[in-house]
């Protein structure tokens, strides 16, 4: 989990139903989509990437959520260079007459499933030392039943951290409906990180010569707060610990 995955986010404007679009993509990529009724999300996992499709219609209320279908490709980390995979995806869509456009990815957060069930409505315990930050969370092993394990988020090479509450950010859209219990988020194109880089550049023009490596904008959730961290690396694990909570 050293380097976040690569995302390719496209918009599909075709005048067809969600099921018709799924049929087209199934044929195009020779894959099988998993789909829960009324979830509005379908997924298919291939060797090189995972396809995630968000419906533009909420059938529970029969309203249009977005003007387009949102098509996200999560490219497998060890597939390098990624542009070959991207080219294959784009060529496949074009060959099957599926019209797409690149979406505006600025400040869009991509949810990633956690390897454990983070207990909802519980606070994180956060500790920091130097440029390392560690957050601990309680875990459920089944609904409302706490596990003996503690979830651990270990951030290294931390640049900045903030708490956000009671704000409506566009980059939190399309996260709540995903079909896994708990997740964290990554924002590949972050305005906050861009602002930090520009500010640092104005004071230390050559800072990138000695501060090597990529920074990422991560989001984890406490009870009523989003905890946002700019760091180079996030390691997620679980252990049996005493005295944390």
Backbone as numpy.savetxt, mean C-alpha at the origin, in Angstrom:
# Nx Ny Nz CAx CAy CAz Cx Cy Cz
11.70 -7.44 3.31 10.87 -6.24 3.31 11.73 -4.99 3.31
12.93 -5.11 2.73 13.84 -3.98 2.70 13.38 -2.89 1.74
12.89 -3.31 0.57 12.49 -2.36 -0.46 11.04 -2.59 -0.83
10.21 -1.57 -0.76 8.80 -1.75 -1.14 8.65 -2.18 -2.58
7.53 -2.81 -2.85 7.26 -3.27 -4.19 7.04 -2.10 -5.15
7.10 -2.41 -6.43 6.84 -1.43 -7.47 5.37 -1.52 -7.87
4.72 -0.38 -8.02 3.32 -0.33 -8.41 3.16 0.31 -9.77
2.22 -0.20 -10.51 1.80 0.43 -11.75 0.29 0.62 -11.63
-0.15 1.87 -11.61 -1.57 2.17 -11.37 -2.17 2.80 -12.61
-3.20 2.14 -13.15 -3.84 2.57 -14.38 -5.33 2.78 -14.16
-5.91 3.61 -15.01 -7.35 3.84 -15.00 -7.95 3.25 -16.27
-9.07 2.55 -16.11 -9.76 1.94 -17.24 -11.11 2.64 -17.40
-11.31 3.26 -18.54 -12.52 4.05 -18.76 -13.55 3.36 -19.65
-13.43 2.06 -19.83 -14.33 1.36 -20.73 -15.76 1.35 -20.20
-16.70 1.45 -21.13 -18.12 1.46 -20.77 -18.64 0.03 -20.70
-18.26 -0.66 -19.63 -18.68 -2.05 -19.44 -18.87 -2.29 -17.94
-19.49 -3.40 -17.62 -19.70 -3.74 -16.22 -18.41 -4.28 -15.60
-18.38 -4.35 -14.29 -17.22 -4.87 -13.58 -16.96 -6.33 -13.98
-18.03 -7.11 -14.12 -17.88 -8.51 -14.50 -17.34 -8.64 -15.93
-17.78 -7.75 -16.82 -17.28 -7.79 -18.19 -15.80 -7.43 -18.24
-15.39 -6.45 -17.43 -13.98 -6.09 -17.38 -13.15 -7.25 -16.82
-13.66 -7.91 -15.79 -12.95 -9.07 -15.23 -12.78 -10.15 -16.29
-13.81 -10.38 -17.10 -13.73 -11.39 -18.15 -12.65 -11.03 -19.17
-12.56 -9.75 -19.54 -11.55 -9.31 -20.49 -10.14 -9.50 -19.93
-9.95 -9.12 -18.67 -8.63 -9.22 -18.06 -8.25 -10.68 -17.81
-9.24 -11.52 -17.49 -8.99 -12.95 -17.32 -8.45 -13.55 -18.60
-9.05 -13.18 -19.72 -8.59 -13.68 -21.02 -7.24 -13.09 -21.39
-7.05 -11.80 -21.13 -5.81 -11.13 -21.51 -4.60 -11.70 -20.79
-4.73 -11.93 -19.48 -3.59 -12.38 -18.68 -3.64 -13.86 -18.33
-4.66 -14.56 -18.86 -4.78 -16.01 -18.62 -4.68 -16.31 -17.13
-5.54 -15.68 -16.35 -5.48 -15.81 -14.90 -6.89 -15.98 -14.33
-6.96 -16.25 -13.04 -8.23 -16.40 -12.33 -8.31 -15.35 -11.23
-9.39 -14.59 -11.21 -9.59 -13.56 -10.20 -10.40 -14.10 -9.03
-9.98 -13.74 -7.82 -10.78 -14.01 -6.64 -11.60 -12.76 -6.36
-12.85 -12.96 -6.00 -13.76 -11.82 -5.88 -14.83 -12.13 -4.85
-14.97 -11.26 -3.87 -16.02 -11.41 -2.86 -17.21 -10.54 -3.25
-18.39 -11.13 -3.17 -19.59 -10.38 -3.54 -19.69 -9.08 -2.75
-19.97 -8.02 -3.48 -20.19 -6.68 -2.92 -18.93 -6.06 -2.31
-17.76 -6.69 -2.47 -16.55 -6.07 -1.94 -16.03 -4.99 -2.89
-16.34 -5.14 -4.19 -15.87 -4.17 -5.17 -14.41 -4.30 -5.51
-13.77 -5.39 -5.08 -12.34 -5.59 -5.34 -12.12 -7.02 -5.83
-11.35 -7.17 -6.89 -10.98 -8.49 -7.41 -9.46 -8.55 -7.51
-8.89 -9.75 -7.27 -7.44 -9.91 -7.30 -7.06 -11.17 -8.06
-5.92 -11.11 -8.72 -5.34 -12.28 -9.38 -3.83 -12.22 -9.16
-3.23 -13.35 -8.80 -1.81 -13.40 -8.53 -1.10 -14.18 -9.62
-0.16 -13.54 -10.30 0.65 -14.18 -11.32 2.10 -14.25 -10.84
2.97 -14.85 -11.64 4.36 -15.00 -11.22 5.07 -13.66 -11.05
4.83 -12.74 -11.99 5.57 -11.47 -12.01 4.86 -10.33 -11.28
3.56 -10.46 -11.08 2.81 -9.36 -10.47 1.45 -9.85 -9.97
0.85 -9.03 -9.13 -0.52 -9.24 -8.66 -1.39 -8.13 -9.23
-2.56 -8.50 -9.73 -3.50 -7.53 -10.29 -4.60 -7.27 -9.27
-4.88 -6.01 -9.02 -5.97 -5.61 -8.11 -6.88 -4.66 -8.88
-8.18 -4.95 -8.91 -9.14 -4.11 -9.63 -10.18 -3.59 -8.64
-10.39 -2.28 -8.65 -11.43 -1.66 -7.84 -12.61 -1.28 -8.74
-13.78 -1.73 -8.36 -14.98 -1.36 -9.10 -15.25 0.14 -8.92
-15.85 0.74 -9.92 -16.17 2.16 -9.80 -17.56 2.39 -9.22
-18.31 1.30 -8.99 -19.68 1.42 -8.48 -19.81 0.70 -7.15
-20.37 1.36 -6.18 -20.72 0.73 -4.91 -22.15 0.20 -5.04
-22.27 -1.12 -5.19 -23.60 -1.69 -5.45 -24.49 -1.69 -4.22
-23.90 -1.54 -3.04 -24.71 -1.46 -1.83 -25.61 -0.24 -1.87
-25.06 0.87 -2.36 -25.83 2.11 -2.44 -26.11 2.52 -3.88
-25.60 1.69 -4.83 -25.82 1.95 -6.25 -25.37 3.36 -6.63
-24.16 3.69 -6.23 -23.61 5.01 -6.57 -22.23 4.82 -7.22
-21.86 5.77 -8.05 -20.55 5.74 -8.71 -19.52 6.36 -7.77
-18.50 5.58 -7.42 -17.45 6.07 -6.54 -16.37 6.80 -7.30
-16.05 6.30 -8.48 -14.99 6.88 -9.31 -15.44 6.87 -10.77
-14.94 7.79 -11.55 -15.31 7.80 -12.97 -14.68 6.66 -13.76
-13.67 6.00 -13.18 -12.95 4.94 -13.88 -12.74 3.75 -12.97
-12.53 2.59 -13.60 -12.05 1.43 -12.85 -10.58 1.67 -12.52
-10.16 1.29 -11.33 -8.77 1.46 -10.92 -8.09 0.11 -11.00
-7.04 0.04 -11.79 -6.32 -1.20 -12.04 -4.89 -1.03 -11.51
-4.53 -1.81 -10.50 -3.21 -1.71 -9.88 -2.44 -3.00 -10.08
-1.19 -2.88 -10.50 -0.30 -4.02 -10.64 0.79 -3.89 -9.59
0.89 -4.88 -8.70 1.96 -4.91 -7.71 3.03 -5.87 -8.24
4.17 -5.32 -8.64 5.20 -6.09 -9.32 6.10 -6.77 -8.29
6.36 -8.05 -8.52 7.18 -8.83 -7.59 8.53 -8.17 -7.38
8.96 -8.12 -6.13 10.16 -7.36 -5.76 11.41 -7.78 -6.52
11.59 -9.09 -6.73 12.85 -9.55 -7.33 12.82 -9.55 -8.84
11.77 -8.98 -9.44 11.73 -8.88 -10.90 12.42 -7.59 -11.33
13.59 -7.71 -11.88 14.38 -6.53 -12.25 14.98 -6.75 -13.63
14.96 -5.73 -14.49 14.35 -4.42 -14.27 12.84 -4.44 -14.41
12.18 -3.62 -13.61 10.72 -3.62 -13.59 10.09 -3.12 -14.88
10.84 -2.32 -15.65 10.23 -1.75 -16.84 9.88 -2.82 -17.86
10.57 -3.98 -17.84 10.21 -5.07 -18.74 8.83 -5.62 -18.38
8.57 -5.73 -17.10 7.25 -6.20 -16.64 6.18 -5.18 -16.99
6.48 -3.90 -16.77 5.53 -2.85 -17.11 5.21 -2.86 -18.60
6.23 -3.04 -19.41 6.02 -3.07 -20.86 5.14 -4.25 -21.25
5.36 -5.39 -20.63 4.54 -6.57 -20.90 3.08 -6.30 -20.53
2.85 -5.67 -19.38 1.49 -5.36 -18.94 0.80 -4.43 -19.95
1.49 -3.36 -20.32 0.91 -2.38 -21.24 0.65 -2.99 -22.61
1.56 -3.82 -23.10 1.38 -4.47 -24.40 0.20 -5.43 -24.36
0.06 -6.17 -23.28 -1.05 -7.11 -23.15 -2.40 -6.40 -23.16
-2.48 -5.31 -22.44 -3.73 -4.53 -22.43 -4.05 -4.00 -23.82
-3.05 -3.45 -24.49 -3.26 -2.89 -25.82 -3.66 -3.97 -26.82
-3.02 -5.14 -26.77 -3.33 -6.23 -27.69 -4.74 -6.77 -27.52
-5.31 -6.57 -26.33 -6.67 -7.04 -26.07 -7.67 -5.87 -26.07
-7.26 -4.78 -26.67 -8.13 -3.61 -26.88 -8.72 -3.07 -25.57
-7.91 -3.11 -24.53 -8.32 -2.53 -23.25 -7.63 -1.17 -23.14
-8.39 -0.12 -23.18 -7.85 1.24 -23.19 -7.57 1.68 -21.76
-6.38 2.22 -21.53 -5.99 2.61 -20.19 -5.29 3.96 -20.23
-5.18 4.55 -19.07 -4.37 5.76 -18.90 -3.68 5.69 -17.55
-2.51 6.27 -17.47 -1.79 6.31 -16.19 -2.52 7.25 -15.24
-2.65 6.82 -14.00 -3.36 7.64 -13.02 -2.40 8.61 -12.35
-2.96 9.60 -11.71 -2.17 10.54 -10.91 -1.83 9.85 -9.60
-0.56 9.54 -9.40 -0.17 8.74 -8.24 0.32 9.57 -7.06
0.36 10.87 -7.21 0.85 11.70 -6.11 0.00 11.50 -4.86
0.65 11.12 -3.78 0.03 10.95 -2.46 -1.05 9.86 -2.43
-0.93 8.90 -3.31 -1.84 7.75 -3.21 -1.16 6.66 -2.38
-1.86 6.16 -1.37 -1.31 5.13 -0.49 -1.76 3.76 -0.94
-0.81 2.83 -0.98 -1.11 1.45 -1.35 -1.11 0.60 -0.09
-2.22 -0.08 0.18 -2.28 -0.93 1.38 -1.55 -2.25 1.14
-0.82 -2.70 2.16 -0.11 -3.97 2.10 -0.50 -4.79 3.32
-0.90 -6.03 3.09 -1.39 -6.87 4.17 -0.29 -7.16 5.18
-0.64 -7.09 6.47 0.29 -7.44 7.53 0.35 -8.95 7.71
1.49 -9.48 8.16 1.60 -10.93 8.38 0.95 -11.40 9.68
0.22 -10.50 10.33 -0.52 -10.85 11.54 -1.76 -9.96 11.59
-2.65 -10.24 12.52 -3.90 -9.49 12.67 -3.71 -8.45 13.77
-3.39 -7.25 13.38 -3.22 -6.18 14.37 -4.55 -5.91 15.06
-4.54 -5.90 16.38 -5.78 -5.71 17.14 -6.33 -4.31 16.88
-7.58 -4.22 16.40 -8.17 -2.90 16.15 -8.49 -2.18 17.46
-8.51 -0.86 17.40 -8.87 -0.03 18.55 -7.92 -0.18 19.73
-6.71 -0.62 19.46 -5.66 -0.67 20.48 -4.56 0.30 20.11
-3.97 0.93 21.11 -2.88 1.87 20.87 -1.57 1.15 20.57
-0.75 1.77 19.76 0.62 1.33 19.58 1.48 1.82 20.75
2.53 1.10 21.02 3.58 1.58 21.92 4.79 1.90 21.05
5.27 3.13 21.13 6.33 3.58 20.24 7.57 3.94 21.05
8.71 3.41 20.62 9.99 3.72 21.25 10.98 4.13 20.16
11.86 5.07 20.50 12.84 5.52 19.52 14.20 5.66 20.17
15.24 5.43 19.37 16.62 5.60 19.81 17.45 5.96 18.60
18.09 7.11 18.64 18.85 7.56 17.48 17.94 7.73 16.29
18.30 7.12 15.15 17.45 7.23 13.98 16.63 5.94 13.76
16.44 5.18 14.83 15.61 3.97 14.77 14.33 4.20 15.56
13.25 3.69 15.04 11.95 3.81 15.70 11.26 2.45 15.65
10.73 2.02 16.80 10.05 0.73 16.88 8.65 0.94 17.45
7.66 0.36 16.78 6.27 0.43 17.24 5.79 -0.99 17.53
5.10 -1.16 18.65 4.59 -2.47 19.06 3.07 -2.44 19.05
2.46 -3.53 18.60 1.00 -3.62 18.60 0.56 -4.96 19.15
-0.63 -4.98 19.71 -1.22 -6.24 20.16 -1.81 -6.96 18.96
-1.90 -8.29 19.06 -2.34 -9.13 17.95 -3.53 -9.98 18.37
-4.47 -10.13 17.44 -5.55 -11.10 17.60 -5.17 -12.39 16.86
-5.51 -13.54 17.44 -5.38 -14.79 16.69 -6.74 -15.24 16.15
-7.82 -14.67 16.70 -9.16 -14.77 16.16 -9.94 -13.59 16.73
-11.12 -13.26 16.21 -11.81 -12.04 16.63 -11.92 -11.90 18.15
-11.41 -10.76 18.65 -11.49 -10.38 20.07 -10.70 -11.30 20.98
-9.80 -12.11 20.44 -8.96 -13.00 21.24 -7.49 -12.63 21.02
-6.84 -12.18 22.10 -5.47 -11.70 21.97 -4.47 -12.84 21.90
-3.50 -12.69 21.03 -2.42 -13.65 20.88 -1.37 -13.40 21.96
-0.53 -14.40 22.20 0.59 -14.24 23.13 1.75 -13.50 22.46
1.63 -13.30 21.15 2.68 -12.60 20.41 2.40 -11.10 20.34
3.45 -10.35 20.15 3.38 -8.90 19.95 3.87 -8.58 18.54
3.13 -7.74 17.82 3.56 -7.30 16.51 4.60 -6.19 16.62
5.60 -6.23 15.76 6.71 -5.28 15.85 6.95 -4.63 14.49
6.95 -3.29 14.46 7.33 -2.51 13.28 8.67 -1.85 13.59
9.72 -2.23 12.88 11.05 -1.66 13.13 11.46 -0.78 11.95
11.50 0.53 12.17 11.93 1.47 11.14 13.39 1.83 11.38
14.18 1.85 10.32 15.58 2.24 10.43 15.86 3.40 9.49
16.90 4.18 9.83 17.23 5.39 9.08 16.03 6.31 8.97
15.44 6.62 10.11 14.23 7.46 10.15 14.61 8.92 9.91
13.87 9.56 9.03 14.07 10.99 8.74 13.05 11.82 9.51
11.80 11.39 9.51 10.75 12.18 10.15 9.61 11.26 10.56
8.83 11.72 11.54 7.66 10.97 11.99 6.60 11.97 12.42
5.34 11.67 12.17 4.26 12.55 12.60 3.01 11.72 12.89
2.15 12.29 13.74 0.84 11.71 14.01 -0.20 12.53 13.25
-1.14 11.87 12.61 -2.21 12.56 11.91 -3.55 12.05 12.39
-4.45 12.98 12.67 -5.76 12.63 13.20 -6.81 13.59 12.65
-7.99 13.05 12.41 -9.13 13.86 11.98 -8.85 14.65 10.70
-8.16 14.00 9.77 -7.92 14.63 8.47 -8.37 13.69 7.36
-8.87 14.27 6.30 -9.33 13.50 5.15 -8.28 13.59 4.05
-7.45 12.57 3.93 -6.41 12.55 2.91 -6.85 11.71 1.73
-6.63 12.21 0.54 -6.99 11.45 -0.65 -6.25 10.13 -0.69
-5.05 10.09 -0.11 -4.27 8.86 -0.24 -4.74 7.73 0.67
-5.77 7.96 1.47 -6.34 6.86 2.25 -7.51 6.19 1.53
-7.89 6.67 0.36 -9.03 6.09 -0.34 -8.70 4.69 -0.82
-9.72 3.86 -0.93 -9.62 2.49 -1.43 -8.82 1.58 -0.52
-8.67 1.95 0.74 -7.94 1.08 1.66 -8.87 0.24 2.53
-10.00 0.83 2.95 -10.85 0.17 3.93 -11.53 -1.07 3.38
-11.71 -1.15 2.07 -12.44 -2.26 1.52 -11.61 -3.45 1.13
-10.31 -3.41 1.39 -9.48 -4.53 0.97 -9.82 -5.78 1.78
-9.62 -6.94 1.16 -10.11 -8.18 1.75 -9.06 -8.85 2.63
-8.40 -8.07 3.51 -7.56 -8.67 4.53 -7.84 -7.96 5.84
-7.43 -8.58 6.93 -7.82 -8.08 8.25 -7.15 -6.75 8.59
-5.84 -6.69 8.43 -5.11 -5.46 8.78 -4.00 -5.22 7.77
-3.60 -3.96 7.67 -2.58 -3.59 6.69 -1.79 -2.39 7.18
-0.72 -2.11 6.46 -0.04 -0.82 6.58 -0.03 -0.24 5.18
0.47 1.00 5.02 0.42 1.67 3.72 1.80 2.22 3.35
2.03 2.31 2.05 3.21 2.98 1.51 2.76 3.99 0.47
3.36 5.18 0.48 3.05 6.22 -0.50 4.29 6.41 -1.37
4.34 5.81 -2.56 5.53 5.93 -3.41 5.83 7.36 -3.86
4.76 8.14 -4.12 4.94 9.53 -4.57 4.41 10.46 -3.49
5.24 10.78 -2.53 4.83 11.50 -1.34 5.17 12.98 -1.39
4.17 13.82 -1.22 4.41 15.28 -1.15 5.22 15.64 0.09
4.97 14.93 1.17 5.70 15.21 2.42 7.19 14.92 2.23
7.52 13.77 1.65 8.92 13.43 1.41 9.55 14.41 0.43
8.83 14.80 -0.59 9.34 15.78 -1.55 9.64 17.11 -0.86
8.76 17.53 0.04 8.96 18.76 0.78 10.22 18.68 1.65
10.41 17.54 2.32 11.60 17.36 3.16 12.88 17.41 2.33
12.85 16.77 1.16 14.03 16.77 0.30 14.36 18.18 -0.19
13.33 18.93 -0.58 13.56 20.29 -1.08 14.12 21.19 0.02
13.59 21.04 1.22 14.07 21.84 2.35 15.53 21.51 2.66
15.84 20.23 2.66 17.22 19.81 2.95 18.17 20.27 1.84
17.69 20.21 0.61 18.50 20.63 -0.53 18.88 22.10 -0.44
17.95 22.91 0.08 18.20 24.35 0.18 19.30 24.67 1.20
19.46 23.81 2.21 20.48 24.04 3.24 21.77 23.27 2.96
21.62 22.04 2.41 22.77 21.17 2.17 22.68 20.63 0.74
23.13 21.39 -0.25 22.95 21.01 -1.66 23.57 19.65 -2.02
24.59 19.21 -1.28 25.26 17.96 -1.63 24.90 16.81 -0.68
23.75 16.90 -0.01 23.42 15.89 1.00 23.26 14.49 0.41
22.84 14.38 -0.85 22.62 13.07 -1.45 23.91 12.34 -1.78
25.04 13.07 -1.71 26.33 12.43 -1.96 26.75 11.55 -0.78
26.27 11.88 0.43 26.67 11.09 1.60 25.50 10.36 2.24
24.29 10.72 1.90 23.11 10.02 2.44 22.55 9.13 1.34
23.11 7.94 1.21 22.74 7.04 0.13 21.48 6.24 0.49
20.79 5.78 -0.55 19.61 4.94 -0.32 18.33 5.72 -0.46
17.24 5.00 -0.65 15.93 5.61 -0.87 15.14 5.70 0.42
14.45 6.82 0.57 13.51 6.99 1.68 12.10 6.68 1.19
11.26 6.19 2.12 9.89 5.84 1.80 8.94 6.43 2.85
7.73 6.70 2.39 6.68 7.23 3.27 5.78 6.07 3.68
5.90 5.66 4.95 5.11 4.55 5.49 4.00 5.08 6.38
2.91 4.33 6.48 1.82 4.65 7.40 1.42 3.40 8.16
1.39 3.49 9.50 0.81 2.45 10.34 -0.26 3.10 11.18
-1.11 2.29 11.79 -2.26 2.87 12.48 -2.28 2.49 13.95
-2.47 3.51 14.79 -2.74 3.31 16.20 -4.25 3.37 16.38
-4.73 3.53 17.61 -6.17 3.52 17.84 -6.88 4.59 17.03
-6.63 5.85 17.32 -7.30 6.94 16.61 -6.33 7.82 15.84
-5.11 7.33 15.62 -4.10 8.09 14.91 -3.50 7.27 13.77
-3.15 7.96 12.71 -2.24 7.39 11.73 -0.85 7.84 12.12
0.09 6.91 12.15 1.49 7.23 12.44 2.23 7.16 11.10
2.78 8.29 10.69 3.44 8.38 9.39 4.94 8.53 9.61
5.70 7.73 8.89 7.15 7.67 9.09 7.86 7.75 7.75
8.84 8.62 7.67 9.75 8.65 6.53 11.02 7.93 6.96
11.30 6.80 6.31 12.45 5.98 6.69 12.95 5.21 5.48
14.14 4.63 5.62 14.70 3.85 4.52 14.24 2.40 4.53
13.89 1.91 5.69 13.57 0.49 5.78 12.54 0.23 6.87
11.67 -0.74 6.62 10.71 -1.22 7.61 10.80 -2.73 7.68
11.02 -3.26 8.87 11.02 -4.70 9.10 9.85 -5.03 10.02
9.03 -5.99 9.62 7.84 -6.36 10.38 8.00 -7.79 10.88
7.71 -8.00 12.17 7.84 -9.33 12.76 6.90 -9.45 13.94
6.91 -10.62 14.57 6.17 -10.81 15.81 6.99 -11.68 16.76
6.91 -11.36 18.05 7.67 -12.10 19.07 6.87 -12.15 20.36
7.24 -13.08 21.22 6.67 -13.12 22.56 7.50 -12.17 23.44
6.88 -11.11 23.91 7.55 -10.09 24.69 6.76 -9.84 25.98
7.45 -9.43 27.00 6.80 -9.10 28.27 7.03 -7.63 28.59
6.06 -7.03 29.24 6.22 -5.67 29.74 6.05 -4.57 28.74
5.52 -4.90 27.53 5.30 -3.85 26.53 3.95 -3.17 26.77
2.93 -3.96 27.04 1.58 -3.40 27.23 1.15 -3.55 28.68
